[in-house]
Amino acid sequence: MGGEWGQSDICPEAAQEWTVQVGQDLLVDMDLGAITKYSALHAKPSGLILQYGTAGFRTKAEHLDHVMFRMGLLAALRSKQTKSTIGVMVTASHNPEEDNGVKLVDPLGEMLAPSWEEHATCLANAEEQDMQRVLIDISEKEAVNLQQDAFVVVGRDTRPSSEKLSQSVIDGVTVLGGQFHDYGLLTTPQLHYMVYCRNTGGRYGKATLEGYYQKLSKAFVELIKQASCSGDEYRSLKVDCANGIGALKLREMEHYFSQGLSVQLFNDGSKGKLNHLCGADFVKSHQKPPHGMEIKSNERCCSFDGDADRIVYYYYDADGHFHLIDGDKIATLISSFLKELLVEIGESLNIGVVQTAYANGSSTQYLEEVMKVPVYCTKTGVKHLHHKAQEFDIGVYFEANGHGTALFSTAVEMKIKQSEQLEEKKRKAAKMLENIIDLFNQAAGDAISDMLVIEAILALKGLTVQQWDALYTDLPNRQLKVQVADRRVISTTNAERQAVTPPGLQEAINDLVKKYKLSRAFVRPSGTEDVVRVYAEADSQESADHLAHEVSLAVFQLAGGIGERPQPGF
Ligand code: 16G
Ligand code: MG
């Protein structure tokens, strides 16, 4: 994590005097001697402050041993409190190989509840001698029954540091008397899936890798069977796996769905370094193809990120131009298809698309004006989008960076059950919807699942990658970073689209935006790096670049820029 934010700022309760009377029962129920002994084996480097950010804790792997042990403790407490299985994933997603991270997964496969994120930060930052006190404090505040059983499932990515760190998580779970299942190597969305399955009595699926592979592949093959032969007849796809876990899992899975799609894996971890010059984050932010992949014109390609929860597509056209198809265009393809299915079934179920401020203006316009699908904007970070998407019968959410999925309410499942009585054509559409629902990972955005959904839709609609890309044209855009002394001086409103502080910044942005056509710009403090992010779009790349630069200068001047002034040119 960036930002060495002061401990008392992020964890007020840890700075308070320890005056709460600890109930005798609590002390008996926690084996404090064992906790102290094990904690010393996973000692916290004194003074190190980290924060549970949008994607959990993330920093250099060598600083994370104590965090892992303590997140094991916290997961056990959360499991006791919710009387459910809790997940712990050891990964740092698209970060460099030397980094690592950890996040907790709540009972329905969702991100950890916000109040527990605060507990996570307090517990991770408590100095060794205060750790027990913070642990007891959390148990009291959350009324955790310590006699309740705890069950925690653990997964990890392929980083060299992940195996040892996940063992530290397990140490934390067991010292609180919790049971665990170590899934070993998993993609992040696979762990979310396992947690969801385990807490819904198997109704969502079987909580094994075999269960995951079979559920998705069966749905995919069923869908492909219904496709007539048009579009790209021979269905094959090149997949850049970012030298990460996605390669291992896709390789395990491919024979389950090979009758519907053949995948060719690149950056499969056999040579290159994780996320280095490859993967979804690299392709999206540099707007160029990954290294290590040979691409012929009009070949459909996609990239996963390091833990396989993001996906972007791309291709080269016949003139040698690179075309990126990001999360916005993925959301458009998916929501258009789902809306058409609903119309065919004749249902009045509602559908909504959730985006963030980063969504390209053309995508929002296309969805609202051409597809007539309502679009909503939330703050960046999957938990915000996921939460909003739950409000609809069908909620499709995607960040432009390729992280997203679709959620289906019980009303949709009920309608499908009733479809037996419908006429043939409607029944067929309902069956298709049923398979599409099975193919989505509703617990979390999932590169493998999204890839199969996209491939199925392209096949069913007979669309080539170029036709998909041509749905609308992205407005040229530019993203920049600005270094400031304290990024907290920037606060935002309206789903991060407007700056509230520092004074004058939003007015300056408004004035700059007025100078360009079809333009829009916003700034926000990053939740994962110690920088301020700047986004600008306009009618031409030159204008978008100029606008982004001018906004960066405004941030530098008004929000306490440090180091060199932002320079023009990219
Ligand atoms: C995290 C978020 C991702 C978001 C990104 C923004 C999750 C699982 N991941 O990676 O959704 O796009 O942060 O990063 O929520 P930023 O705040 O540094 O721009
Ligand atoms: Mg990721």
Coordinates of C-alpha atoms and ligand atoms in Angstrom, one line a residue:
M1 CA 0.0 0.0 0.0
G2 CA 1.1 3.5 -0.6
G3 CA 0.3 6.3 1.9
E4 CA 1.8 6.0 5.3
W5 CA -1.3 7.3 6.9
G6 CA -1.1 8.0 10.7
Q7 CA -2.3 5.1 12.9
S8 CA -4.6 7.3 15.0
D9 CA -6.3 8.5 11.8
I10 CA -7.1 5.1 10.4
C11 CA -7.7 3.3 13.6
P12 CA -9.0 5.6 16.3
E13 CA -9.9 2.8 18.7
A14 CA -6.4 1.5 18.8
A15 CA -5.2 4.8 20.2
Q16 CA -7.7 4.8 23.0
E17 CA -6.9 3.8 26.5
W18 CA -7.7 0.2 27.2
T19 CA -10.6 0.7 29.6
V20 CA -13.1 -1.9 28.5
Q21 CA -13.7 -4.5 31.1
V22 CA -12.8 -7.8 29.4
G23 CA -15.4 -10.4 30.3
Q24 CA -13.9 -13.4 32.0
D25 CA -15.6 -15.7 29.5
L26 CA -13.8 -14.0 26.6
L27 CA -10.4 -14.6 28.2
V28 CA -11.2 -18.3 28.8
D29 CA -12.5 -18.8 25.3
M30 CA -9.4 -17.4 23.7
D31 CA -6.2 -19.2 24.4
L32 CA -4.2 -16.0 24.9
G33 CA -1.0 -17.8 25.7
A34 CA -1.1 -19.6 22.3
I35 CA -2.0 -16.4 20.5
T36 CA 1.0 -14.6 22.0
K37 CA 3.3 -17.4 21.3
Y38 CA 2.2 -17.8 17.6
S39 CA 2.0 -14.0 17.1
A40 CA 5.6 -13.7 18.1
L41 CA 6.5 -16.2 15.3
H42 CA 4.7 -13.8 12.9
A43 CA 6.0 -10.6 14.5
K44 CA 5.0 -7.2 13.1
P45 CA 7.8 -4.9 12.0
S46 CA 7.5 -2.1 14.5
G47 CA 6.0 1.1 13.0
L48 CA 4.7 -0.4 9.8
I49 CA 1.3 0.9 8.9
L50 CA -0.9 -0.6 6.2
Q51 CA -4.5 -0.1 5.3
Y52 CA -7.2 -2.6 4.1
G53 CA -7.9 -0.8 0.8
T54 CA -10.3 -1.4 -2.1
A55 CA -8.7 -4.8 -2.7
G56 CA -7.5 -5.8 0.8
F57 CA -3.9 -5.4 2.0
R58 CA -1.2 -5.1 -0.7
T59 CA 2.5 -4.3 -0.4
K60 CA 5.9 -6.0 -0.7
A61 CA 5.6 -9.6 0.2
E62 CA 8.3 -9.4 2.8
H63 CA 6.2 -7.1 4.9
L64 CA 3.1 -9.2 5.0
D65 CA 3.8 -12.2 7.3
H66 CA 2.2 -10.7 10.4
V67 CA -0.8 -9.4 8.3
M68 CA -1.5 -12.9 7.0
F69 CA -1.4 -14.4 10.5
R70 CA -3.7 -11.7 11.8
M71 CA -6.1 -12.0 8.9
G72 CA -6.3 -15.7 9.7
L73 CA -7.4 -14.7 13.2
L74 CA -9.8 -12.2 11.9
A75 CA -11.3 -14.6 9.4
A76 CA -11.9 -17.1 12.2
L77 CA -13.7 -14.3 14.2
R78 CA -15.8 -13.3 11.2
S79 CA -16.7 -17.0 10.6
K80 CA -17.8 -17.4 14.2
Q81 CA -19.8 -14.2 14.1
T82 CA -21.6 -15.1 10.8
K83 CA -21.8 -18.8 11.5
S84 CA -20.6 -19.2 7.9
T85 CA -17.5 -20.2 5.9
I86 CA -15.2 -17.2 5.3
G87 CA -12.6 -17.1 2.5
V88 CA -9.1 -15.7 2.5
M89 CA -7.3 -15.1 -0.8
V90 CA -3.5 -14.5 -0.9
T91 CA -2.8 -12.5 -4.1
A92 CA -1.7 -9.1 -5.3
S93 CA -3.6 -9.4 -8.6
H94 CA -1.9 -7.3 -11.3
N95 CA 0.9 -5.9 -9.0
P96 CA 4.5 -6.9 -9.6
E97 CA 5.7 -10.4 -8.6
E98 CA 7.5 -9.1 -5.6
D99 CA 4.3 -7.8 -4.0
N100 CA 1.6 -9.8 -2.3
G101 CA -1.7 -9.2 -0.6
V102 CA -4.6 -10.6 1.1
K103 CA -8.4 -10.2 1.1
L104 CA -11.2 -11.7 3.0
V105 CA -14.3 -13.1 1.3
D106 CA -17.7 -12.8 3.1
P107 CA -20.4 -15.5 3.3
L108 CA -22.1 -14.9 -0.1
G109 CA -18.8 -14.7 -1.9
E110 CA -18.8 -10.9 -1.5
M111 CA -16.1 -8.5 -0.4
L112 CA -15.7 -8.1 3.4
A113 CA -18.2 -5.8 5.1
P114 CA -16.9 -2.2 5.6
S115 CA -17.0 -2.3 9.4
W116 CA -14.8 -5.4 9.3
E117 CA -12.4 -3.7 6.9
E118 CA -11.8 -1.2 9.7
H119 CA -11.2 -4.1 12.1
A120 CA -8.8 -5.6 9.6
T121 CA -6.8 -2.3 9.5
C122 CA -6.7 -2.0 13.3
L123 CA -5.6 -5.6 13.8
A124 CA -2.9 -5.4 11.1
N125 CA -1.5 -2.2 12.6
A126 CA -1.6 -3.0 16.3
E127 CA 2.0 -3.3 17.7
E128 CA 2.8 -6.7 19.1
Q129 CA 2.0 -5.9 22.7
D130 CA -1.4 -4.4 21.7
M131 CA -2.6 -7.1 19.3
Q132 CA -4.5 -9.3 21.8
R133 CA -6.3 -6.2 23.2
V134 CA -7.4 -5.2 19.7
L135 CA -8.5 -8.8 19.0
I136 CA -10.6 -8.9 22.1
D137 CA -12.0 -5.4 21.4
I138 CA -13.2 -6.6 18.0
S139 CA -14.8 -9.7 19.5
E140 CA -16.7 -7.6 22.0
K141 CA -17.8 -4.9 19.6
E142 CA -19.1 -7.5 17.1
A143 CA -20.5 -9.7 19.9
V144 CA -18.6 -12.7 18.6
N145 CA -19.5 -16.0 20.3
L146 CA -16.1 -17.4 20.7
Q147 CA -17.4 -20.9 21.4
Q148 CA -19.0 -21.0 17.9
D149 CA -17.1 -23.1 15.4
A150 CA -15.1 -21.4 12.7
F151 CA -14.4 -22.5 9.2
V152 CA -12.1 -20.7 6.8
V153 CA -11.1 -21.6 3.2
V154 CA -7.9 -20.4 1.8
G155 CA -6.6 -19.9 -1.8
R156 CA -3.5 -18.5 -3.3
D157 CA -2.0 -17.3 -6.6
T158 CA 1.3 -18.4 -8.1
R159 CA 3.6 -15.8 -6.6
P160 CA 6.7 -17.4 -5.0
S161 CA 5.8 -15.8 -1.7
S162 CA 2.2 -17.0 -1.7
E163 CA 2.6 -20.5 -0.3
K164 CA 4.4 -19.5 2.9
L165 CA 2.1 -16.5 3.4
S166 CA -1.0 -18.7 3.1
Q167 CA 0.5 -21.0 5.8
S168 CA 0.6 -18.0 8.1
V169 CA -3.1 -17.4 7.4
I170 CA -3.7 -21.0 8.5
D171 CA -1.7 -20.5 11.6
G172 CA -4.0 -17.6 12.5
V173 CA -7.1 -19.6 11.9
T174 CA -6.0 -22.6 13.9
V175 CA -4.7 -20.7 16.9
L176 CA -8.3 -19.5 17.4
G177 CA -9.6 -23.1 17.2
G178 CA -10.9 -22.7 13.6
Q179 CA -11.0 -25.4 11.0
F180 CA -9.8 -24.7 7.5
H181 CA -9.6 -26.1 4.0
D182 CA -6.6 -25.1 2.0
Y183 CA -7.6 -25.1 -1.7
G184 CA -4.0 -24.2 -2.7
L185 CA -3.7 -22.6 -6.1
L186 CA -6.9 -20.9 -7.2
T187 CA -7.9 -17.8 -9.1
T188 CA -9.5 -15.2 -6.9
P189 CA -13.0 -15.7 -8.4
Q190 CA -12.7 -19.4 -7.9
L191 CA -12.2 -18.8 -4.2
H192 CA -15.3 -16.5 -4.1
Y193 CA -17.2 -19.3 -5.9
M194 CA -16.1 -21.9 -3.3
V195 CA -17.3 -19.6 -0.4
Y196 CA -20.6 -19.0 -2.1
C197 CA -21.2 -22.7 -2.7
R198 CA -20.3 -23.7 0.8
N199 CA -22.7 -21.2 2.4
T200 CA -25.7 -22.0 0.2
G201 CA -25.8 -25.7 0.9
G202 CA -24.5 -26.6 -2.6
R203 CA -27.5 -24.9 -4.4
Y204 CA -25.1 -22.6 -6.3
G205 CA -22.7 -25.4 -7.2
K206 CA -20.3 -27.9 -5.8
A207 CA -17.5 -26.3 -3.8
T208 CA -14.7 -28.1 -5.7
L209 CA -12.6 -27.2 -8.8
E210 CA -14.3 -30.1 -10.6
G211 CA -17.6 -28.6 -9.6
Y212 CA -16.6 -25.2 -10.9
Y213 CA -15.3 -26.6 -14.2
Q214 CA -18.3 -28.8 -14.8
K215 CA -20.9 -26.2 -14.0
L216 CA -19.4 -23.5 -16.3
S217 CA -18.5 -25.9 -19.1
K218 CA -21.8 -27.6 -19.2
A219 CA -23.6 -24.3 -19.5
F220 CA -21.2 -23.1 -22.1
V221 CA -21.4 -26.2 -24.3
E222 CA -25.2 -26.1 -24.1
L223 CA -25.2 -22.5 -25.3
I224 CA -22.8 -23.2 -28.1
K225 CA -25.0 -26.1 -29.4
Q226 CA -27.7 -23.5 -30.0
A227 CA -25.4 -21.3 -32.2
S228 CA -25.9 -21.5 -35.9
C229 CA -22.7 -21.5 -37.9
S230 CA -22.0 -17.9 -38.7
G231 CA -19.5 -15.3 -37.6
D232 CA -16.1 -16.8 -36.7
E233 CA -17.0 -20.4 -37.5
Y234 CA -14.0 -22.1 -36.1
R235 CA -14.1 -20.9 -32.6
S236 CA -10.6 -20.3 -31.3
L237 CA -9.2 -17.7 -29.0
K238 CA -5.7 -16.6 -28.0
V239 CA -5.4 -16.0 -24.3
D240 CA -2.6 -14.0 -22.5
C241 CA -2.6 -15.4 -19.0
A242 CA -0.2 -12.7 -17.5
N243 CA 2.1 -15.5 -16.4
G244 CA -0.3 -16.1 -13.6
I245 CA -2.7 -18.5 -12.0
G246 CA -5.2 -18.1 -14.9
A247 CA -2.9 -20.2 -17.1
L248 CA -2.9 -23.2 -14.7
K249 CA -6.6 -23.2 -14.2
L250 CA -7.5 -22.6 -17.8
R251 CA -5.3 -25.5 -18.8
E252 CA -7.0 -27.7 -16.2
M253 CA -10.4 -26.6 -17.5
E254 CA -10.0 -26.5 -21.3
H255 CA -10.8 -30.1 -22.1
Y256 CA -14.2 -29.7 -20.4
F257 CA -15.3 -27.1 -22.9
S258 CA -13.0 -27.9 -25.9
Q259 CA -16.0 -29.0 -28.1
G260 CA -17.2 -25.4 -28.0
L261 CA -14.0 -23.4 -28.0
S262 CA -10.3 -24.0 -28.5
V263 CA -8.0 -21.8 -26.5
Q264 CA -4.3 -21.1 -27.2
L265 CA -2.5 -20.0 -24.0
F266 CA 0.3 -17.4 -24.0
N267 CA 2.3 -16.0 -21.1
D268 CA 1.5 -19.2 -19.2
G269 CA 4.2 -18.8 -16.6
S270 CA 6.6 -21.2 -18.1
K271 CA 9.1 -18.4 -19.0
G272 CA 8.1 -14.9 -18.2
K273 CA 7.5 -13.0 -15.0
L274 CA 4.1 -12.5 -13.5
N275 CA 2.3 -9.4 -14.9
H276 CA 5.5 -8.2 -16.6
L277 CA 4.7 -6.6 -20.0
C278 CA 1.6 -8.6 -20.2
G279 CA -1.8 -9.2 -18.6
A280 CA -5.1 -7.2 -18.7
D281 CA -3.8 -4.3 -16.7
F282 CA -0.8 -3.8 -19.0
V283 CA -2.9 -4.0 -22.1
K284 CA -5.6 -1.7 -20.8
S285 CA -3.3 1.0 -19.4
H286 CA -0.8 1.0 -22.3
Q287 CA -3.5 0.3 -24.9
K288 CA -1.2 -2.1 -26.7
P289 CA -0.8 -5.9 -27.0
P290 CA 1.1 -8.0 -24.4
H291 CA 4.6 -9.1 -25.2
G292 CA 5.0 -12.8 -25.9
M293 CA 1.9 -13.2 -28.2
E294 CA 1.9 -13.3 -32.0
I295 CA -1.2 -11.8 -33.4
K296 CA -2.5 -12.0 -37.0
S297 CA -5.0 -9.5 -38.2
N298 CA -8.6 -10.0 -37.1
E299 CA -7.6 -12.7 -34.6
R300 CA -9.6 -12.6 -31.4
C301 CA -7.4 -12.3 -28.4
C302 CA -7.9 -11.6 -24.7
S303 CA -5.8 -11.0 -21.5
F304 CA -6.4 -12.0 -17.9
D305 CA -4.8 -10.2 -15.0
G306 CA -2.5 -11.9 -12.5
D307 CA -5.3 -13.5 -10.4
A308 CA -7.8 -13.9 -13.3
D309 CA -10.6 -11.6 -12.1
R310 CA -10.2 -9.2 -15.0
I311 CA -10.4 -9.6 -18.8
V312 CA -10.0 -7.4 -21.8
Y313 CA -10.3 -8.3 -25.5
Y314 CA -8.4 -6.9 -28.5
Y315 CA -7.4 -7.5 -32.1
Y316 CA -5.4 -6.0 -35.0
D317 CA -7.4 -4.9 -38.0
A318 CA -6.3 -5.5 -41.6
D319 CA -4.5 -2.1 -41.6
G320 CA -2.5 -3.1 -38.6
H321 CA -4.3 -0.9 -36.1
F322 CA -4.7 -2.2 -32.6
H323 CA -8.2 -2.2 -31.2
L324 CA -8.9 -2.6 -27.4
I325 CA -12.2 -3.9 -26.3
D326 CA -12.5 -3.1 -22.6
G327 CA -14.9 -3.7 -19.8
D328 CA -17.3 -1.1 -21.2
K329 CA -17.7 -2.9 -24.5
I330 CA -18.0 -6.2 -22.7
A331 CA -20.8 -4.8 -20.5
T332 CA -22.5 -3.5 -23.7
L333 CA -22.3 -6.9 -25.4
I334 CA -23.6 -8.7 -22.4
S335 CA -26.4 -6.4 -21.4
S336 CA -27.7 -6.0 -25.0
F337 CA -27.8 -9.8 -25.3
L338 CA -29.6 -10.2 -22.0
K339 CA -32.1 -7.5 -22.8
E340 CA -32.9 -9.2 -26.2
L341 CA -33.5 -12.5 -24.4
L342 CA -35.9 -10.8 -21.9
V343 CA -37.8 -9.3 -24.8
E344 CA -38.0 -12.7 -26.5
I345 CA -39.2 -14.3 -23.4
G346 CA -41.7 -11.5 -23.1
E347 CA -40.7 -10.6 -19.6
S348 CA -40.9 -7.2 -17.9
L349 CA -38.0 -7.9 -15.6
N350 CA -35.8 -4.9 -15.1
I351 CA -32.1 -4.8 -16.2
G352 CA -29.5 -2.2 -15.3
V353 CA -25.9 -1.6 -16.1
V354 CA -23.5 -0.3 -13.4
Q355 CA -20.3 1.6 -14.4
T356 CA -17.8 3.9 -12.8
A357 CA -16.6 7.4 -13.8
Y358 CA -14.0 5.7 -15.9
A359 CA -16.6 4.3 -18.3
N360 CA -16.1 5.7 -21.8
G361 CA -18.7 8.4 -22.5
S362 CA -19.6 6.6 -25.8
S363 CA -20.5 3.4 -23.9
T364 CA -22.9 5.2 -21.6
Q365 CA -24.5 7.0 -24.5
Y366 CA -24.9 3.8 -26.5
L367 CA -26.4 1.9 -23.6
E368 CA -28.8 4.7 -22.7
E369 CA -29.8 6.0 -26.1
V370 CA -29.5 3.0 -28.5
M371 CA -30.1 0.0 -26.2
K372 CA -32.4 1.9 -23.9
V373 CA -30.8 0.3 -20.8
P374 CA -30.6 2.4 -17.7
V375 CA -27.0 3.1 -16.6
Y376 CA -25.8 3.9 -13.1
C377 CA -22.5 5.2 -11.9
T378 CA -20.8 4.2 -8.6
K379 CA -17.4 4.8 -7.0
T380 CA -14.5 2.8 -8.2
G381 CA -14.0 -0.6 -6.5
V382 CA -15.9 -3.8 -7.1
K383 CA -17.9 -3.8 -3.9
H384 CA -19.6 -0.6 -4.9
L385 CA -20.6 -1.8 -8.3
H386 CA -21.7 -5.2 -7.0
H387 CA -23.9 -3.7 -4.3
K388 CA -25.7 -1.4 -6.8
A389 CA -26.1 -4.3 -9.3
Q390 CA -28.0 -6.2 -6.7
E391 CA -30.9 -3.7 -7.0
F392 CA -32.0 -5.1 -10.4
D393 CA -33.6 -8.3 -11.6
I394 CA -30.6 -8.4 -13.9
G395 CA -27.6 -6.2 -12.9
V396 CA -24.6 -6.1 -15.2
Y397 CA -21.6 -4.4 -13.8
F398 CA -18.2 -3.8 -15.3
E399 CA -15.3 -1.4 -14.6
A400 CA -13.6 -0.2 -17.8
N401 CA -10.5 -2.2 -16.6
G402 CA -12.4 -5.4 -17.3
H403 CA -13.6 -6.4 -13.8
G404 CA -17.2 -7.4 -13.8
T405 CA -20.0 -9.9 -13.9
A406 CA -23.9 -10.1 -14.0
L407 CA -26.2 -10.7 -11.1
F408 CA -29.6 -12.4 -11.3
S409 CA -32.4 -12.0 -8.8
T410 CA -34.5 -14.9 -7.6
A411 CA -37.4 -13.3 -9.6
V412 CA -35.5 -14.2 -12.8
E413 CA -34.9 -17.8 -11.6
M414 CA -38.7 -18.1 -10.8
K415 CA -39.6 -16.9 -14.3
I416 CA -37.3 -19.5 -15.9
K417 CA -38.9 -22.2 -13.8
Q418 CA -42.4 -21.1 -15.0
S419 CA -41.2 -21.1 -18.6
E420 CA -42.2 -24.8 -19.1
Q421 CA -45.7 -23.6 -20.0
L422 CA -44.5 -21.1 -22.6
E423 CA -44.5 -21.5 -26.3
E424 CA -41.5 -23.1 -28.0
K425 CA -39.6 -20.0 -29.0
K426 CA -40.0 -18.4 -25.6
R427 CA -39.0 -21.6 -23.9
K428 CA -35.8 -21.7 -26.0
A429 CA -34.9 -18.2 -24.9
A430 CA -35.6 -19.0 -21.3
K431 CA -33.4 -22.1 -21.5
M432 CA -30.6 -19.9 -23.0
L433 CA -31.0 -17.5 -20.1
E434 CA -30.8 -20.4 -17.6
N435 CA -27.5 -21.5 -19.1
I436 CA -26.1 -17.9 -19.2
I437 CA -26.9 -17.6 -15.5
D438 CA -25.0 -20.8 -14.8
L439 CA -22.1 -19.6 -16.9
F440 CA -21.7 -16.3 -14.9
N441 CA -19.8 -16.3 -11.6
Q442 CA -22.2 -14.3 -9.6
A443 CA -19.9 -14.2 -6.6
A444 CA -17.2 -12.0 -8.3
G445 CA -16.0 -10.8 -11.7
D446 CA -14.2 -13.8 -13.2
A447 CA -12.0 -13.8 -16.3
I448 CA -12.6 -17.4 -17.2
S449 CA -16.3 -17.2 -16.8
D450 CA -16.6 -13.8 -18.6
M451 CA -14.5 -15.2 -21.4
L452 CA -16.9 -18.1 -21.9
V453 CA -19.9 -15.8 -21.7
I454 CA -18.5 -13.5 -24.3
E455 CA -17.5 -16.4 -26.6
A456 CA -21.0 -17.9 -26.2
I457 CA -22.7 -14.6 -27.0
L458 CA -20.5 -14.0 -30.1
A459 CA -21.3 -17.5 -31.3
L460 CA -25.0 -17.1 -30.7
K461 CA -25.2 -13.7 -32.3
G462 CA -22.9 -14.7 -35.1
L463 CA -20.7 -11.7 -34.4
T464 CA -17.1 -11.3 -35.3
V465 CA -14.7 -9.4 -33.0
Q466 CA -14.8 -6.4 -35.5
Q467 CA -18.6 -6.3 -35.5
W468 CA -18.6 -6.3 -31.7
D469 CA -16.0 -3.6 -31.6
A470 CA -18.1 -1.5 -34.1
L471 CA -21.1 -1.2 -31.7
Y472 CA -19.8 2.2 -30.9
T473 CA -16.5 4.1 -31.1
D474 CA -14.7 4.9 -27.9
L475 CA -14.0 8.6 -27.2
P476 CA -10.2 9.1 -27.1
N477 CA -9.1 9.3 -23.5
R478 CA -6.0 9.6 -21.3
Q479 CA -5.2 8.6 -17.7
L480 CA -2.4 10.2 -15.7
K481 CA -1.0 10.1 -12.2
V482 CA 0.0 13.1 -10.1
Q483 CA 2.2 12.9 -7.0
V484 CA 1.0 15.0 -4.1
A485 CA 2.1 15.3 -0.5
D486 CA -1.2 14.0 0.9
R487 CA -3.8 12.6 -1.5
R488 CA -6.5 12.9 1.2
V489 CA -6.7 16.6 0.5
I490 CA -8.8 15.6 -2.5
S491 CA -12.3 14.5 -1.7
T492 CA -15.0 13.8 -4.3
T493 CA -18.7 13.5 -4.7
N494 CA -21.2 12.3 -7.3
A495 CA -19.5 8.9 -7.7
E496 CA -16.1 10.5 -7.9
R497 CA -17.0 12.7 -10.8
Q498 CA -16.6 15.9 -9.0
A499 CA -14.0 17.2 -6.6
V500 CA -15.3 18.8 -3.4
T501 CA -11.8 19.8 -2.0
P502 CA -9.4 21.4 -2.3
P503 CA -11.2 24.6 -2.9
G504 CA -11.1 25.8 -6.5
L505 CA -10.0 22.5 -8.1
Q506 CA -13.4 21.6 -9.5
E507 CA -13.9 25.1 -10.9
A508 CA -10.5 24.9 -12.6
I509 CA -11.5 21.5 -14.1
N510 CA -14.8 22.9 -15.3
D511 CA -13.0 25.8 -17.1
L512 CA -10.5 23.4 -18.7
V513 CA -13.2 21.0 -19.9
K514 CA -15.1 23.8 -21.6
K515 CA -12.1 24.3 -24.0
Y516 CA -12.6 20.9 -25.7
K517 CA -15.4 19.2 -27.6
L518 CA -17.2 16.1 -26.2
S519 CA -14.9 16.4 -23.2
R520 CA -15.1 15.3 -19.6
A521 CA -12.4 15.0 -16.9
F522 CA -12.2 14.1 -13.2
V523 CA -9.7 13.4 -10.5
R524 CA -9.7 11.0 -7.6
P525 CA -7.2 9.8 -5.0
S526 CA -6.2 6.2 -5.8
G527 CA -7.2 3.5 -3.3
T528 CA -4.2 1.4 -4.1
E529 CA -1.3 3.7 -4.8
D530 CA -0.1 6.9 -3.2
V531 CA -1.1 9.1 -6.2
V532 CA -3.9 11.2 -7.5
R533 CA -5.5 9.8 -10.7
V534 CA -6.6 12.0 -13.6
Y535 CA -8.9 11.0 -16.3
A536 CA -9.8 13.0 -19.4
E537 CA -11.7 12.2 -22.6
A538 CA -12.4 14.4 -25.7
D539 CA -13.2 14.3 -29.4
S540 CA -9.5 13.6 -30.4
Q541 CA -6.5 12.0 -28.8
E542 CA -4.7 15.2 -28.9
S543 CA -7.4 17.0 -27.1
A544 CA -7.8 14.3 -24.5
D545 CA -4.0 14.4 -23.9
H546 CA -4.0 18.2 -23.6
L547 CA -6.9 18.2 -21.2
A548 CA -5.4 15.4 -19.0
H549 CA -2.1 17.4 -18.8
E550 CA -3.9 20.7 -17.9
V551 CA -5.9 19.0 -15.3
S552 CA -2.7 17.4 -13.9
L553 CA -1.2 20.8 -13.6
A554 CA -4.3 22.1 -11.7
V555 CA -4.0 19.2 -9.3
F556 CA -0.3 19.8 -8.8
Q557 CA -0.9 23.5 -8.1
L558 CA -4.0 23.2 -5.9
A559 CA -3.6 19.9 -4.2
G560 CA 0.0 20.1 -3.0
G561 CA 2.0 18.5 -5.8
I562 CA 5.5 17.2 -5.0
G563 CA 8.5 16.4 -7.1
E564 CA 8.6 17.5 -10.7
R565 CA 5.7 19.4 -12.3
P566 CA 3.7 17.2 -14.7
Q567 CA 5.2 17.5 -18.2
P568 CA 3.3 17.4 -21.4
G569 CA 3.8 14.5 -23.8
F570 CA 3.3 10.8 -23.2
Ligands
16G1 C1 -8.8 -2.4 -7.0 C2 -10.2 -2.8 -7.2 C3 -10.6 -2.4 -8.6 C4 -10.4 -1.0 -8.9 C5 -8.9 -0.6 -8.5 C6 -8.8 0.9 -8.6 C7 -11.4 -4.7 -6.3 C8 -11.4 -6.2 -6.2 N1 -10.4 -4.2 -7.0 O1 -7.9 -3.1 -7.7 O2 -11.9 -2.8 -8.8 O3 -10.6 -0.7 -10.2 O4 -8.7 -1.0 -7.2 O5 -7.5 1.3 -8.2 O6 -12.3 -4.0 -5.8 P1 -7.2 2.8 -7.8 O7 -8.0 3.2 -6.7 O8 -5.7 2.7 -7.5 O9 -7.5 3.6 -9.0
MG2 MG -7.2 -8.9 -10.2

